[in-house]
């Protein structure tokens, strides 16, 4: 009888049903990202972020801040989205300020 190794992350996030079967939780990952950007390029950046899959702009400040809400199927996709936003040309910084797992 083979012994299955438990994945710590799967255990913490509740994806383990038993030692033989690890599944993803139903639902998706939801996050808010605070973006600091060049104020004079805010309109173009807002359009660029809103065009990304699963991203919506929920707040804006004329000094160059955007509140982005994003939805992704898993934590890895969410991290990729954060990195994508962070690497956009006019972004000074992008910080994850809220994260939740939405269950079905």
CSV table of C-alpha atoms in Angstrom, one decimal:
chain,number,residue,atom,x,y,z
A,1,UNK,CA,0.0,0.0,0.0
A,2,UNK,CA,1.6,3.3,-1.1
A,3,UNK,CA,1.6,6.2,1.3
A,4,UNK,CA,0.4,9.5,-0.1
A,5,UNK,CA,2.3,12.6,0.9
A,6,UNK,CA,0.1,15.5,2.2
A,7,UNK,CA,0.7,18.9,0.7
A,8,UNK,CA,0.8,21.5,3.5
A,9,UNK,CA,-0.8,24.2,1.4
A,10,UNK,CA,-3.7,21.8,0.4
A,11,UNK,CA,-4.2,20.9,4.0
A,12,UNK,CA,-4.3,24.6,5.2
A,13,UNK,CA,-6.7,25.7,2.5
A,14,UNK,CA,-9.1,22.8,3.1
A,15,UNK,CA,-8.5,21.0,-0.2
A,16,UNK,CA,-7.7,17.6,1.4
A,17,UNK,CA,-10.5,15.1,1.6
A,18,UNK,CA,-8.3,12.3,2.6
A,19,UNK,CA,-4.7,11.2,2.0
A,20,UNK,CA,-5.5,9.6,-1.4
A,21,UNK,CA,-7.4,12.6,-2.9
A,22,UNK,CA,-6.6,16.3,-3.0
A,23,UNK,CA,-9.1,18.5,-4.7
A,24,UNK,CA,-9.4,22.3,-5.2
A,25,UNK,CA,-12.1,24.0,-3.3
A,26,UNK,CA,-15.2,25.1,-5.3
A,27,UNK,CA,-15.4,28.7,-6.2
A,28,UNK,CA,-12.6,31.1,-6.9
A,29,UNK,CA,-10.1,33.5,-5.4
A,30,UNK,CA,-11.1,37.2,-5.0
A,31,UNK,CA,-8.6,40.0,-4.3
A,32,UNK,CA,-8.3,43.7,-4.1
A,33,UNK,CA,-5.1,45.3,-5.3
A,34,UNK,CA,-4.0,48.9,-4.6
A,35,UNK,CA,-2.1,50.3,-7.5
A,36,UNK,CA,0.0,53.5,-7.4
A,37,UNK,CA,0.8,54.9,-10.8
A,38,UNK,CA,1.8,58.0,-12.7
A,39,UNK,CA,-1.1,60.4,-12.3
A,40,UNK,CA,-0.8,61.8,-15.8
A,41,UNK,CA,-1.2,58.3,-17.3
A,42,UNK,CA,-4.0,57.1,-15.0
A,43,UNK,CA,-6.7,57.1,-17.8
A,44,UNK,CA,-4.7,54.9,-20.1
A,45,UNK,CA,-3.6,52.6,-17.2
A,46,UNK,CA,-7.1,52.2,-16.0
A,47,UNK,CA,-8.2,51.1,-19.5
A,48,UNK,CA,-5.3,48.7,-19.7
A,49,UNK,CA,-6.1,47.1,-16.3
A,50,UNK,CA,-9.8,46.9,-17.0
A,51,UNK,CA,-9.0,45.0,-20.2
A,52,UNK,CA,-7.2,42.2,-18.2
A,53,UNK,CA,-9.4,39.1,-17.6
A,54,UNK,CA,-11.3,39.2,-14.3
A,55,UNK,CA,-10.2,42.8,-13.4
A,56,UNK,CA,-12.5,45.7,-12.5
A,57,UNK,CA,-11.6,49.2,-11.3
A,58,UNK,CA,-13.5,50.0,-8.1
A,59,UNK,CA,-11.9,53.2,-7.0
A,60,UNK,CA,-9.7,56.0,-8.3
A,61,UNK,CA,-7.8,58.9,-6.9
A,62,UNK,CA,-6.4,61.8,-9.0
A,63,UNK,CA,-3.0,61.4,-7.3
A,64,UNK,CA,-2.5,58.1,-9.1
A,65,UNK,CA,-4.2,55.5,-7.1
A,66,UNK,CA,-6.5,52.7,-8.4
A,67,UNK,CA,-8.4,50.1,-6.5
A,68,UNK,CA,-8.5,47.0,-8.6
A,69,UNK,CA,-10.8,44.0,-7.8
A,70,UNK,CA,-9.9,40.8,-9.5
A,71,UNK,CA,-11.2,37.2,-9.6
A,72,UNK,CA,-9.1,34.2,-10.5
A,73,UNK,CA,-9.7,30.4,-10.5
A,74,UNK,CA,-6.8,29.7,-8.1
A,75,UNK,CA,-4.0,31.4,-6.0
A,76,UNK,CA,-1.4,30.9,-8.7
A,77,UNK,CA,-3.5,32.7,-11.3
A,78,UNK,CA,-4.1,35.5,-8.8
A,79,UNK,CA,-0.4,35.8,-8.2
A,80,UNK,CA,0.2,35.9,-11.9
A,81,UNK,CA,-2.4,38.7,-12.3
A,82,UNK,CA,-0.7,40.7,-9.5
A,83,UNK,CA,2.7,40.4,-11.2
A,84,UNK,CA,1.1,41.4,-14.5
A,85,UNK,CA,-0.3,44.5,-13.1
A,86,UNK,CA,2.9,45.3,-11.2
A,87,UNK,CA,4.9,45.1,-14.4
A,88,UNK,CA,2.7,47.5,-16.4
A,89,UNK,CA,4.7,50.4,-17.7
A,90,UNK,CA,3.2,53.2,-15.7
A,91,UNK,CA,2.8,51.3,-12.4
A,92,UNK,CA,5.0,52.3,-9.5
A,93,UNK,CA,3.6,49.6,-7.1
A,94,UNK,CA,0.8,47.1,-6.8
A,95,UNK,CA,0.0,45.7,-3.4
A,96,UNK,CA,-2.5,42.9,-2.5
A,97,UNK,CA,-4.7,44.4,0.2
A,98,UNK,CA,-7.5,41.8,0.5
A,99,UNK,CA,-7.8,38.2,-0.5
A,100,UNK,CA,-10.6,35.7,0.0
A,101,UNK,CA,-11.7,32.3,-1.3
A,102,UNK,CA,-15.2,32.5,-2.6
A,103,UNK,CA,-17.0,29.2,-2.2
A,104,UNK,CA,-19.8,28.0,-4.4
